[in-house]
Short mmCIF file of C-alpha atoms in Angstrom, two decimals:
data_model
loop_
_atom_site.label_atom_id
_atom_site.label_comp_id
_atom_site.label_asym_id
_atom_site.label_seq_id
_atom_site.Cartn_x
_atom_site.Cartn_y
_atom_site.Cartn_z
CA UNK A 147 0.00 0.00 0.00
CA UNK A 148 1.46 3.51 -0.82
CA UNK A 149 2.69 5.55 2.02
CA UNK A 150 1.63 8.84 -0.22
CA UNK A 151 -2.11 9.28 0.99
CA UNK A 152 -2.41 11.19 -2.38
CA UNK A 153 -1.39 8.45 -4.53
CA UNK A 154 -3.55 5.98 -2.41
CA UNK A 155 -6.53 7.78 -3.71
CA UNK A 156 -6.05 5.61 -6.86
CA UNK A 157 -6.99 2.67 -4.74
CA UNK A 158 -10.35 3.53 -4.03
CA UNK A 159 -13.02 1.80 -6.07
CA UNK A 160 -15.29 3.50 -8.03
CA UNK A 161 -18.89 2.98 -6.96
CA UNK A 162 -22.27 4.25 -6.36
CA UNK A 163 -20.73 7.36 -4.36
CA UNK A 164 -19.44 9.27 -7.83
CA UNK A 165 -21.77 10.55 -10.06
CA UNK A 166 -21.73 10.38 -13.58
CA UNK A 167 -18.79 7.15 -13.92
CA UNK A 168 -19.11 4.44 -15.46
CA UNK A 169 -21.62 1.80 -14.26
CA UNK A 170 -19.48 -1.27 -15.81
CA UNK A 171 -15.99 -0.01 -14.01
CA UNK A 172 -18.04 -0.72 -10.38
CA UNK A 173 -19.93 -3.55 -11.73
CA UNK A 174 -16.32 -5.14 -12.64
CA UNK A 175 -14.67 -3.43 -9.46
CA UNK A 176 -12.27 -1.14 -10.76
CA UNK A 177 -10.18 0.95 -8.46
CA UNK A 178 -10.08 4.52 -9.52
CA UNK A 179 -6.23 3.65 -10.98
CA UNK A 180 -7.55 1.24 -12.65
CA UNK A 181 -10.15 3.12 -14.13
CA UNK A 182 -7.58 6.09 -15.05
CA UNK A 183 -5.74 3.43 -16.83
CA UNK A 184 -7.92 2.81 -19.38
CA UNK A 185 -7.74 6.19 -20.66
CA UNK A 186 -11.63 5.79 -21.77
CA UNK A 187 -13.65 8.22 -23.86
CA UNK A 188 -15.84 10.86 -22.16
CA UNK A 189 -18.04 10.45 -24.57
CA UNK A 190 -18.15 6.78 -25.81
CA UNK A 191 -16.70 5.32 -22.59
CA UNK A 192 -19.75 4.38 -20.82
CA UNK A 193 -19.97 7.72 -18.51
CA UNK A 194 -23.36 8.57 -17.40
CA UNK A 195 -25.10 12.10 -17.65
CA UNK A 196 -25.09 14.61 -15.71
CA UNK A 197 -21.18 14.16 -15.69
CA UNK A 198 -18.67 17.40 -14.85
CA UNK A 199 -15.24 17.83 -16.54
CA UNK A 200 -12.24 19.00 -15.58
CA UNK A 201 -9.88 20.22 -18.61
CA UNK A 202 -6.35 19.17 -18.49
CA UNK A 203 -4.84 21.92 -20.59
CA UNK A 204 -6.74 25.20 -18.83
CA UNK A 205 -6.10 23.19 -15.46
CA UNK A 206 -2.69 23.53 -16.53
CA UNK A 207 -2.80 26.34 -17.32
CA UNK A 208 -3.90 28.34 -14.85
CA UNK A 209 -2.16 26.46 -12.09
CA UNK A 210 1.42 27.61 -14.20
CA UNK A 211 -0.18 31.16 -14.16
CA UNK A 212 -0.88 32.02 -10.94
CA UNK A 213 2.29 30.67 -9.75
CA UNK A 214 4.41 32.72 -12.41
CA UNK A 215 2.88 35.89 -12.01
CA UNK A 216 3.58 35.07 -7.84
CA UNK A 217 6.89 34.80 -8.49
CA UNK A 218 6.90 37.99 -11.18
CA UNK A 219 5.99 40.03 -8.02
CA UNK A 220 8.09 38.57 -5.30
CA UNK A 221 4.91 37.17 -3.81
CA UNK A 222 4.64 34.15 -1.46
CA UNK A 223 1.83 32.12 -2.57
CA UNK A 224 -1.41 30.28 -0.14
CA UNK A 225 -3.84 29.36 -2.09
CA UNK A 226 -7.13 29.33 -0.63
CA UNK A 227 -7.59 25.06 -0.75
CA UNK A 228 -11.66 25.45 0.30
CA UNK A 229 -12.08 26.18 -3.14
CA UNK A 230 -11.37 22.69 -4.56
CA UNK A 231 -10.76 20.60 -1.26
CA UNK A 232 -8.75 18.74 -3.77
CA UNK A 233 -5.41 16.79 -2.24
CA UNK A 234 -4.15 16.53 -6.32
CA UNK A 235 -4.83 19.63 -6.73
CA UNK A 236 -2.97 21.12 -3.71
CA UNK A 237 0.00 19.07 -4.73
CA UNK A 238 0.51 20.41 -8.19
CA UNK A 239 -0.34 23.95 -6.43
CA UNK A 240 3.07 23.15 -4.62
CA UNK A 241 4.63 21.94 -7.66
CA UNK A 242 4.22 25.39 -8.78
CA UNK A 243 5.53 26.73 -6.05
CA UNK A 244 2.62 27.46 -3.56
CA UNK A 245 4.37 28.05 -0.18
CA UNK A 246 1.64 26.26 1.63
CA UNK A 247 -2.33 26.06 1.37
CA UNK A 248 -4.63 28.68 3.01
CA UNK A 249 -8.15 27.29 4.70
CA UNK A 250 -10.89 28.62 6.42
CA UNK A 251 -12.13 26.11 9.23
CA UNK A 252 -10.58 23.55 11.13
CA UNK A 253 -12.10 20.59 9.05
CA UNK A 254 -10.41 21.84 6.18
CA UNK A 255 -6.66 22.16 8.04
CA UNK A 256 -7.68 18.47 9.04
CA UNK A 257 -7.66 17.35 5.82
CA UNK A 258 -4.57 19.26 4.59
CA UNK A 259 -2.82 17.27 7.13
CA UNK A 260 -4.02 14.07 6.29
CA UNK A 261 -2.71 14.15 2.87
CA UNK A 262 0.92 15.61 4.35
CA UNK A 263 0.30 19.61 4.30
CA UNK A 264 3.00 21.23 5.88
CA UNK A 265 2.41 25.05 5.76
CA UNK A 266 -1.27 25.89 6.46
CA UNK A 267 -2.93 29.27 6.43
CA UNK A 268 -6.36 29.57 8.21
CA UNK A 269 -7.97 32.73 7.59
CA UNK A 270 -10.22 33.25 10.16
CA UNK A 271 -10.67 33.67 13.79
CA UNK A 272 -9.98 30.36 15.85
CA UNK A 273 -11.98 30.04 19.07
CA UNK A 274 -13.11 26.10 18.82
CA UNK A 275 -11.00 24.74 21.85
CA UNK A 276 -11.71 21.19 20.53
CA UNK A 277 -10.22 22.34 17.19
CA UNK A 278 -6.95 24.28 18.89
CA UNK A 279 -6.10 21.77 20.84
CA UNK A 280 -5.66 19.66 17.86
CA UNK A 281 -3.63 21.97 16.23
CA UNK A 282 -1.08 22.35 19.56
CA UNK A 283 -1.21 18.54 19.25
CA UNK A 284 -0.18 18.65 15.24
CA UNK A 285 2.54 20.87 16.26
CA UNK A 286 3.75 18.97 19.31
CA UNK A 287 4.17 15.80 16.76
CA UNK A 288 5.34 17.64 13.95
CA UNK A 289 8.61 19.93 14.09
CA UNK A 290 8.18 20.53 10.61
CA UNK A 291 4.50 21.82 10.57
CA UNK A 292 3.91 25.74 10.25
CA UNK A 293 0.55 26.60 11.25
CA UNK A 294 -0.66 30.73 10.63
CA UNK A 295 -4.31 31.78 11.94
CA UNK A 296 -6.19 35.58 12.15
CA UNK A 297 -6.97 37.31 16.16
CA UNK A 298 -9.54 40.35 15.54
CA UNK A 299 -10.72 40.25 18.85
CA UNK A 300 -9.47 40.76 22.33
CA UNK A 301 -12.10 38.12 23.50
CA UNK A 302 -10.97 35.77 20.78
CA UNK A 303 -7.59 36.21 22.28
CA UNK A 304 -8.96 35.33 25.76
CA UNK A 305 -10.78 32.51 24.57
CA UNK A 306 -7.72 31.03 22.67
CA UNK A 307 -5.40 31.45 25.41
CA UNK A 308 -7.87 29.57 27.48
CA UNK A 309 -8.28 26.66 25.05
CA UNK A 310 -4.23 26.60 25.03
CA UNK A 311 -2.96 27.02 28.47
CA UNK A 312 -0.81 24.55 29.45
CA UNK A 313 0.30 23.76 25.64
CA UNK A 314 4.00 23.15 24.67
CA UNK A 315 3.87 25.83 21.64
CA UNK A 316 2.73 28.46 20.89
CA UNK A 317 -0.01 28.86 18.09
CA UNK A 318 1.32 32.00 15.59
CA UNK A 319 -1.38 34.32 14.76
CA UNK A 320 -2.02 37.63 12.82
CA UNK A 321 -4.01 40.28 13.31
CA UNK A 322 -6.80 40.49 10.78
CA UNK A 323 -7.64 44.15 9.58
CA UNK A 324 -11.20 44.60 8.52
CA UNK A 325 -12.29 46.09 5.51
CA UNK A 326 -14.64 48.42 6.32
CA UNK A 327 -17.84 48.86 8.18
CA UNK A 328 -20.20 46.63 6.85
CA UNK A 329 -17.46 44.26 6.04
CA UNK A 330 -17.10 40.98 6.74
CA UNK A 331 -14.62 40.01 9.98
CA UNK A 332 -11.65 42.00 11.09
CA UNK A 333 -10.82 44.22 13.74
CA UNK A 334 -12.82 47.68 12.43
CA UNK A 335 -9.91 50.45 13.48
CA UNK A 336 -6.08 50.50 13.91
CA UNK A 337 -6.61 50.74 17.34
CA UNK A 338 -8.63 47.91 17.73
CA UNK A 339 -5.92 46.12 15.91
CA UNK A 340 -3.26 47.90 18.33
CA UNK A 341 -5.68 46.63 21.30
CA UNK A 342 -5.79 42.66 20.02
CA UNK A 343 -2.03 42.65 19.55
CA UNK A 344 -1.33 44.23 22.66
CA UNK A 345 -3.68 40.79 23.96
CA UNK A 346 -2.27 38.44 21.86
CA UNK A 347 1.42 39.99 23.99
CA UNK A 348 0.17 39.05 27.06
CA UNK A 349 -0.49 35.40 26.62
CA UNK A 350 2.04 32.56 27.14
CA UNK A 351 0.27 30.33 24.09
CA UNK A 352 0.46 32.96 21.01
CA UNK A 353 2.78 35.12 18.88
CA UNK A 354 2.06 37.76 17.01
CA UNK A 355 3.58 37.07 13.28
CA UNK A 356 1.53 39.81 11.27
CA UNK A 357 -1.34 41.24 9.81
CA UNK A 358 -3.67 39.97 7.50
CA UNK A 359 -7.02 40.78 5.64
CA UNK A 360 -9.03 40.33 2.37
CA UNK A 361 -9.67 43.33 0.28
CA UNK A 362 -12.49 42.15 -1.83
CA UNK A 363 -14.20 43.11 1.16
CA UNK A 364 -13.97 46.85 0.83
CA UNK A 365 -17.65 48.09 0.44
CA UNK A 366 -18.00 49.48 -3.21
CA UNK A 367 -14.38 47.77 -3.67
CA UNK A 368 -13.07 49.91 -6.76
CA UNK A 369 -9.47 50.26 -7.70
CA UNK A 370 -8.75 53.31 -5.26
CA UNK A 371 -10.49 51.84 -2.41
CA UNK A 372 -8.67 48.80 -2.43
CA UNK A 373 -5.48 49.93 -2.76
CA UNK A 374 -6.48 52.42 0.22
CA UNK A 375 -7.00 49.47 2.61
CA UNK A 376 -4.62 47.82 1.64
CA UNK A 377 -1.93 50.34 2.67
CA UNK A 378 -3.53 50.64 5.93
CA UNK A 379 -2.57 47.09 6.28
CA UNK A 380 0.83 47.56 5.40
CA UNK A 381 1.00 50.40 7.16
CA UNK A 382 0.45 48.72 10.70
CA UNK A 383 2.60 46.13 9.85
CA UNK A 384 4.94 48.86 9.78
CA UNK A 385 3.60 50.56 12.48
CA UNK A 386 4.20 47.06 14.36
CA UNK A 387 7.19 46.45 13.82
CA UNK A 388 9.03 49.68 14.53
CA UNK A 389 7.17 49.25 17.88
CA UNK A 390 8.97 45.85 18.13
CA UNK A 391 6.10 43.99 18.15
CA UNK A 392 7.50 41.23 15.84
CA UNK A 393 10.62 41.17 18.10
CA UNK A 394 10.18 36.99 18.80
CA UNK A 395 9.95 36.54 15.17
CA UNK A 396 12.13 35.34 12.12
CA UNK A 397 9.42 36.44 9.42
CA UNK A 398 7.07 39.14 9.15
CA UNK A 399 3.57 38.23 7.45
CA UNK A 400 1.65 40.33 5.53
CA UNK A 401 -1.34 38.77 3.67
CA UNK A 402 -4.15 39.50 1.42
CA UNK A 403 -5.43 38.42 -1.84
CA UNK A 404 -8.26 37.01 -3.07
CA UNK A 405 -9.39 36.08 -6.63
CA UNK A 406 -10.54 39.67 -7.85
CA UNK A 407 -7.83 41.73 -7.07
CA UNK A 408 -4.34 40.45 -6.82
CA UNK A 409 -2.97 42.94 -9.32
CA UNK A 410 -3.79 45.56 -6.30
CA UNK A 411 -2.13 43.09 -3.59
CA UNK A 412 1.02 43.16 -5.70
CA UNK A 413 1.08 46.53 -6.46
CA UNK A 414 1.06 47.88 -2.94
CA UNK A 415 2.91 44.88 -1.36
CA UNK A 416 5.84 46.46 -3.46
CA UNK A 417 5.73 49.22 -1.84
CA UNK A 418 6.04 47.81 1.57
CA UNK A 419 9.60 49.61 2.97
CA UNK A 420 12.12 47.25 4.37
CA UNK A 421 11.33 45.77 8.08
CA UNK A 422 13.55 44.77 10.56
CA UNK A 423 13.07 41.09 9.55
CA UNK A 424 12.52 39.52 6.20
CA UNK A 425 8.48 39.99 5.12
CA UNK A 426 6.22 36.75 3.81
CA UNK A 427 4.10 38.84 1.43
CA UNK A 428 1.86 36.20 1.18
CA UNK A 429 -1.38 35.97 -1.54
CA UNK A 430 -4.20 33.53 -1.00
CA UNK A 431 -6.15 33.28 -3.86
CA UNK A 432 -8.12 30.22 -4.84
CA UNK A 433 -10.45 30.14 -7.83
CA UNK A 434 -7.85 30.75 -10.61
CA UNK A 435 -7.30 26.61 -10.63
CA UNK A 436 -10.31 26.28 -12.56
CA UNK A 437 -11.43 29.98 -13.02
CA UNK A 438 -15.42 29.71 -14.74
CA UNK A 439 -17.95 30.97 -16.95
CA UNK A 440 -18.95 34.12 -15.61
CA UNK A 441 -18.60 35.60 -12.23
CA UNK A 442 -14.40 35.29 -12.22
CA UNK A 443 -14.14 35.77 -15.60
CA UNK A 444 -15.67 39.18 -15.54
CA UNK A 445 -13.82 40.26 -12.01
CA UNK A 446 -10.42 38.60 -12.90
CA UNK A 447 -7.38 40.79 -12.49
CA UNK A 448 -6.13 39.89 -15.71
CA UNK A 449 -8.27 41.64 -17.44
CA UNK A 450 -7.18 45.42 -16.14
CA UNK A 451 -3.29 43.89 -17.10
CA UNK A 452 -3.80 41.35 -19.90
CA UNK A 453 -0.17 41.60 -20.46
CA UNK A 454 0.66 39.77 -17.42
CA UNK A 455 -1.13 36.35 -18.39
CA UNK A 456 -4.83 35.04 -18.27
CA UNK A 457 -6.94 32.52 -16.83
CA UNK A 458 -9.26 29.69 -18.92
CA UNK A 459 -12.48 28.18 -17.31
CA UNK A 460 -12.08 24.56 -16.64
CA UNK A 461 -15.30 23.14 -15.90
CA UNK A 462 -17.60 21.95 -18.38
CA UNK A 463 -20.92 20.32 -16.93
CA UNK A 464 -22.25 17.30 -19.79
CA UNK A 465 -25.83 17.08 -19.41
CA UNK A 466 -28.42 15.16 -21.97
CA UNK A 467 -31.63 16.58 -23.90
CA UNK A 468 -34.53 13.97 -21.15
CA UNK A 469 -37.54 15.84 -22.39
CA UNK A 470 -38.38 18.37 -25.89
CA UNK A 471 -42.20 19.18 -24.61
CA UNK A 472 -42.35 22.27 -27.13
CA UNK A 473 -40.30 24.18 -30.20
CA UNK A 474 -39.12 26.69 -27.33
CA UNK A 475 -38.70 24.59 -24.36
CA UNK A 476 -36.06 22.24 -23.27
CA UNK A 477 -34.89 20.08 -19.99
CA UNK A 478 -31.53 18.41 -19.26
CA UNK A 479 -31.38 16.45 -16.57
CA UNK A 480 -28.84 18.13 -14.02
CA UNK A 481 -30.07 20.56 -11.57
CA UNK A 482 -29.34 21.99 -8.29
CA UNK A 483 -28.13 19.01 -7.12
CA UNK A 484 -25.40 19.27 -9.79
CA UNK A 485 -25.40 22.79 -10.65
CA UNK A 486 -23.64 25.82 -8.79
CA UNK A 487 -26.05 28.57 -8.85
CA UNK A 488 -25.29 31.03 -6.25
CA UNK A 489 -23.77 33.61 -8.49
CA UNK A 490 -26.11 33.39 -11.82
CA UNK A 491 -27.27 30.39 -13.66
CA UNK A 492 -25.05 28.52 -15.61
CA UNK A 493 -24.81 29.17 -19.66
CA UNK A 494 -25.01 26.72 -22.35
CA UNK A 495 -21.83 26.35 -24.16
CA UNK A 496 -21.98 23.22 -26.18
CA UNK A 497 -24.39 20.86 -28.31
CA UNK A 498 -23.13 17.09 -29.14
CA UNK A 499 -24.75 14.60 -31.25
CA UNK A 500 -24.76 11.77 -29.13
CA UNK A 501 -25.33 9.16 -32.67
CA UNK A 502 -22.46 11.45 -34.73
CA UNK A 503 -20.44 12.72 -32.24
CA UNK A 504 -20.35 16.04 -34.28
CA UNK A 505 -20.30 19.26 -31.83
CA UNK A 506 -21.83 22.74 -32.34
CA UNK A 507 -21.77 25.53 -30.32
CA UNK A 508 -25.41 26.46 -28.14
CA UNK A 509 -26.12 28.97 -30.14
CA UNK A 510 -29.98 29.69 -29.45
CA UNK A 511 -29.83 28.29 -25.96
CA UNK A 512 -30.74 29.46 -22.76
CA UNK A 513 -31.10 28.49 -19.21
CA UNK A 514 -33.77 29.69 -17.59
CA UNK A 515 -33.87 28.16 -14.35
CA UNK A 516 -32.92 25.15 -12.25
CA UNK A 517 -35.30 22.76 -10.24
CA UNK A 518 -33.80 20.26 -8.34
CA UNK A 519 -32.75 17.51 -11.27
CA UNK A 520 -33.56 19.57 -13.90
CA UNK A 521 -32.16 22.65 -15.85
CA UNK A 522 -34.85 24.32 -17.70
CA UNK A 523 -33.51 25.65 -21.75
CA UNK A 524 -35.36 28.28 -23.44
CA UNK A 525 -34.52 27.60 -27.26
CA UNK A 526 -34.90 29.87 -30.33
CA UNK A 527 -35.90 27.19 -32.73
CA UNK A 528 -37.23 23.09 -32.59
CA UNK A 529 -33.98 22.65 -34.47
CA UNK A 530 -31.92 23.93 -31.30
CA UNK A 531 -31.47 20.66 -29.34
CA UNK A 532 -33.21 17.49 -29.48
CA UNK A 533 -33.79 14.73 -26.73
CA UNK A 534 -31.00 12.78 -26.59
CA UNK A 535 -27.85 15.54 -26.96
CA UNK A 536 -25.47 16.28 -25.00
CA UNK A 537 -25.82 19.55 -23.42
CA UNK A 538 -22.01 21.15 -21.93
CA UNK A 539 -23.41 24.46 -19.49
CA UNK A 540 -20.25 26.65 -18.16
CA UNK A 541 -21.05 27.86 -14.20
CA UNK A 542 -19.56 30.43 -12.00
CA UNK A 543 -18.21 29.76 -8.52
CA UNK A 544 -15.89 27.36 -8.45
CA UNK A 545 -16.22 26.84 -4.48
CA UNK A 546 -19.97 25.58 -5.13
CA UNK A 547 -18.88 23.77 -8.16
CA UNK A 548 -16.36 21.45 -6.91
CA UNK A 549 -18.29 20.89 -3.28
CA UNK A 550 -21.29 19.22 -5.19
CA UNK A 551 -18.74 16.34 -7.11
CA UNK A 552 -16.73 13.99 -5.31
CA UNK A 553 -15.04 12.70 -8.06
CA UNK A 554 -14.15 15.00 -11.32
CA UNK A 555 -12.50 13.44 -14.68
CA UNK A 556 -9.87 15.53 -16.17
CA UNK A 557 -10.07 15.57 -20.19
CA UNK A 558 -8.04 15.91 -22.98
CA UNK A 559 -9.15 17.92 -25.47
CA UNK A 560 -9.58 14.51 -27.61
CA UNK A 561 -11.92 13.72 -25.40
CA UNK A 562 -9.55 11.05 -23.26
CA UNK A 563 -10.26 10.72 -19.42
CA UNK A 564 -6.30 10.82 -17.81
CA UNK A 565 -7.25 11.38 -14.37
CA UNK A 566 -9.44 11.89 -10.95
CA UNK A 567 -9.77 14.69 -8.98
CA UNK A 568 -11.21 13.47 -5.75
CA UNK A 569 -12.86 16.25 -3.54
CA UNK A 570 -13.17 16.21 0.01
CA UNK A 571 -15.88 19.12 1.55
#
């Protein structure tokens, strides 16, 4: 048996709990390796509708992209993992250079240490003392283990302190800036960020590494706003340290960066004057690895500074043509038990012939909206789609894409299954 919990994954067998494989690799009791070993068809291999897709070249793709322009800018890389929950996936994110994987509750960090995580991120408050006392326990065992999490409140400091006393380490620990009234989390004012640090100083179980914060979280977020907060947030990590509140530590951490504006995180992390200690400028975003259809393609950095690279949508959803009741109305049978749908309904992309094979794009086609196993199409014509076809839609939100499939084939574009991405929300 593999000691690699990641390669072990291709010993699981594929059954009734993946949607959309094929019936005859569980009625024969193929392992998922096994199954990747065939290199079967999408489309004549015996996979079942509604099926989603991962594509290997955008995958790629993107993972080379955000990792290059990370390392154009002198950027340390976290990638927020609760976006695919994918072990694979965080290992090629590493490949490319990732310095570790960013998450936002504890179930998540427990899963990035199951499959061998070493640097973990947690971007948000910790108070669970079931959940910190596992993590002093994953740093007791492990020497090698660098764990990172946000303080915003002097309460939350009390209440961690509580859950740790008597601990061998301490837990490190930034102080998240908010964004704003209104925000989301975050200590509102510098000096209740000065007031949580000066708590987080008089506990025996943490040290102050940073600050941290997520700018998409500006209210009205625009391009002078941003930039605004964030040099507030560098600016009390410069504040900080020239009071010597980093005094304990090797590193300074400063983090930001989401998915919509990491051309702003760059920009103003590069103005960041030197410290008295080196400075992790660390970015965190997380949808890039399979980008989508709408909501990231519009907000997508790369499109104020094209020059710097680009993203490609990954997913592809294959539904089928179940019912043709009239010349403008449609139904495929995925839904929202399939479907991401909390940032606009997903658009048709793709027709296939399932008898030819021969593909056309959706021209005509609409979603209109989703029942539970059903999408409902609007067409422009009885020609449009017939029952039977293939349908491909393109969603937004990768975070509610990948949670809803526990088991995603990557495809060539020759159609050719080469591998698994196996999900774990």
């Amino acid at each position: 048996m593999p000691s690699d919990p990641v390669q072990a994954l291709a010993q699981e067998p594929v059954d009734h709990r993946f949607k959309g494989l094929p019936p005859d690799a569980a009625q024969a009791g193929l392992t998922v390796g096994e199954l990747t070993a065939q290199r079967r068809s999408l489309h004549t291999g015996g996979f079942t509708t509604p099926v989603l897709t991962l594509d290997a070249e955008a995958l790629s793709h993107n993972l080379a992209a955000l990792g290059t322009y990370a390392e154009r800018h002198g950027l340390a890389f976290a990638p927020h993992g609760k976006t695919c929950m994918a072990p694979q996936l965080f290992r090629r994110q590493l490949e490319h250079g990732a310095w570790g994987i960013t998450a936002a509750v504890p179930h998540q960090a427990r899963v990035y240490r199951a499959f061998g995580i070493q640097r973990i991120f947690l971007a948000n408050e910790l108070v669970d003392a079931a959940a910190l006392r596992w993590v002093a326990a994953e740093l007791a065992a492990d020497p090698g283990f660098r764990f990172v999490c946000y303080v915003d409140s002097v309460r939350g400091v009390q209440l961690m302190d509580r859950a740790l006393a008597g601990q061998p380490q301490r837990v490190d620990v930034v102080v998240e800036l908010g964004a704003g009234e209104g925000a989301r989390t975050g200590a509102r004012t510098d000096e209740d960020c000065r007031a949580v640090a000066d708590a987080v100083a008089g506990t025996d179980t943490l040290r102050l590494v940073g600050i941290a914060g997520y700018e998409a979280e500006v209210p009205g977020a625009d391009p002078d706003s941003v930039h605004a907060y964030l040099r507030r947030l560098t600016g009390l990590a410069a504040e900080f340290d020239k009071a010597g509140r980093f005094a304990e530590v090797d590193e300074i951490v400063v983090s930001a960066g989401g998915s919509a504006w990491f051309d702003a995180v760059a920009d103003v992390f590069a103005e960041l004057p030197e410290l008295s200690r080196p400075v992790l400028k660390l970015l965190r975003s997380g949808a890039y690895v399979s980008h989508d259809h709408g909501w990231y393609t519009r907000l997508t950095p790369f499109n104020r500074v094209p020059e710097e690279g680009g993203l490609r949508p990954a997913f592809r959803l294959w539904t089928q043509v179940v019912s043709r009741p009239s010349p403008t109305q449609a139904f495929v049978n995925a839904g929202k038990r399939d479907i991401a749908y909390d940032l606009g309904l997903p658009e048709a992309e793709l027709v296939r012939d399932p008898l030819t094979g021969a593909e056309r794009p959706a021209t005509g086609v609409r979603v209109l909206k989703l029942s539970d196993q059903h999408a409902w199409l609007e067409t422009d014509s009885a020609e449009d789609v017939e029952v039977g076809d293939w349908v491909a839609l393109g969603m937004s939100h990768p975070c509610t894409i990948f949670e809803k499939w526990p088991l995603i084939p990557v495809v060539e574009a020759d159609g050719t299954v080469t591998e698994y991405v196996r999900t774990f929300f």
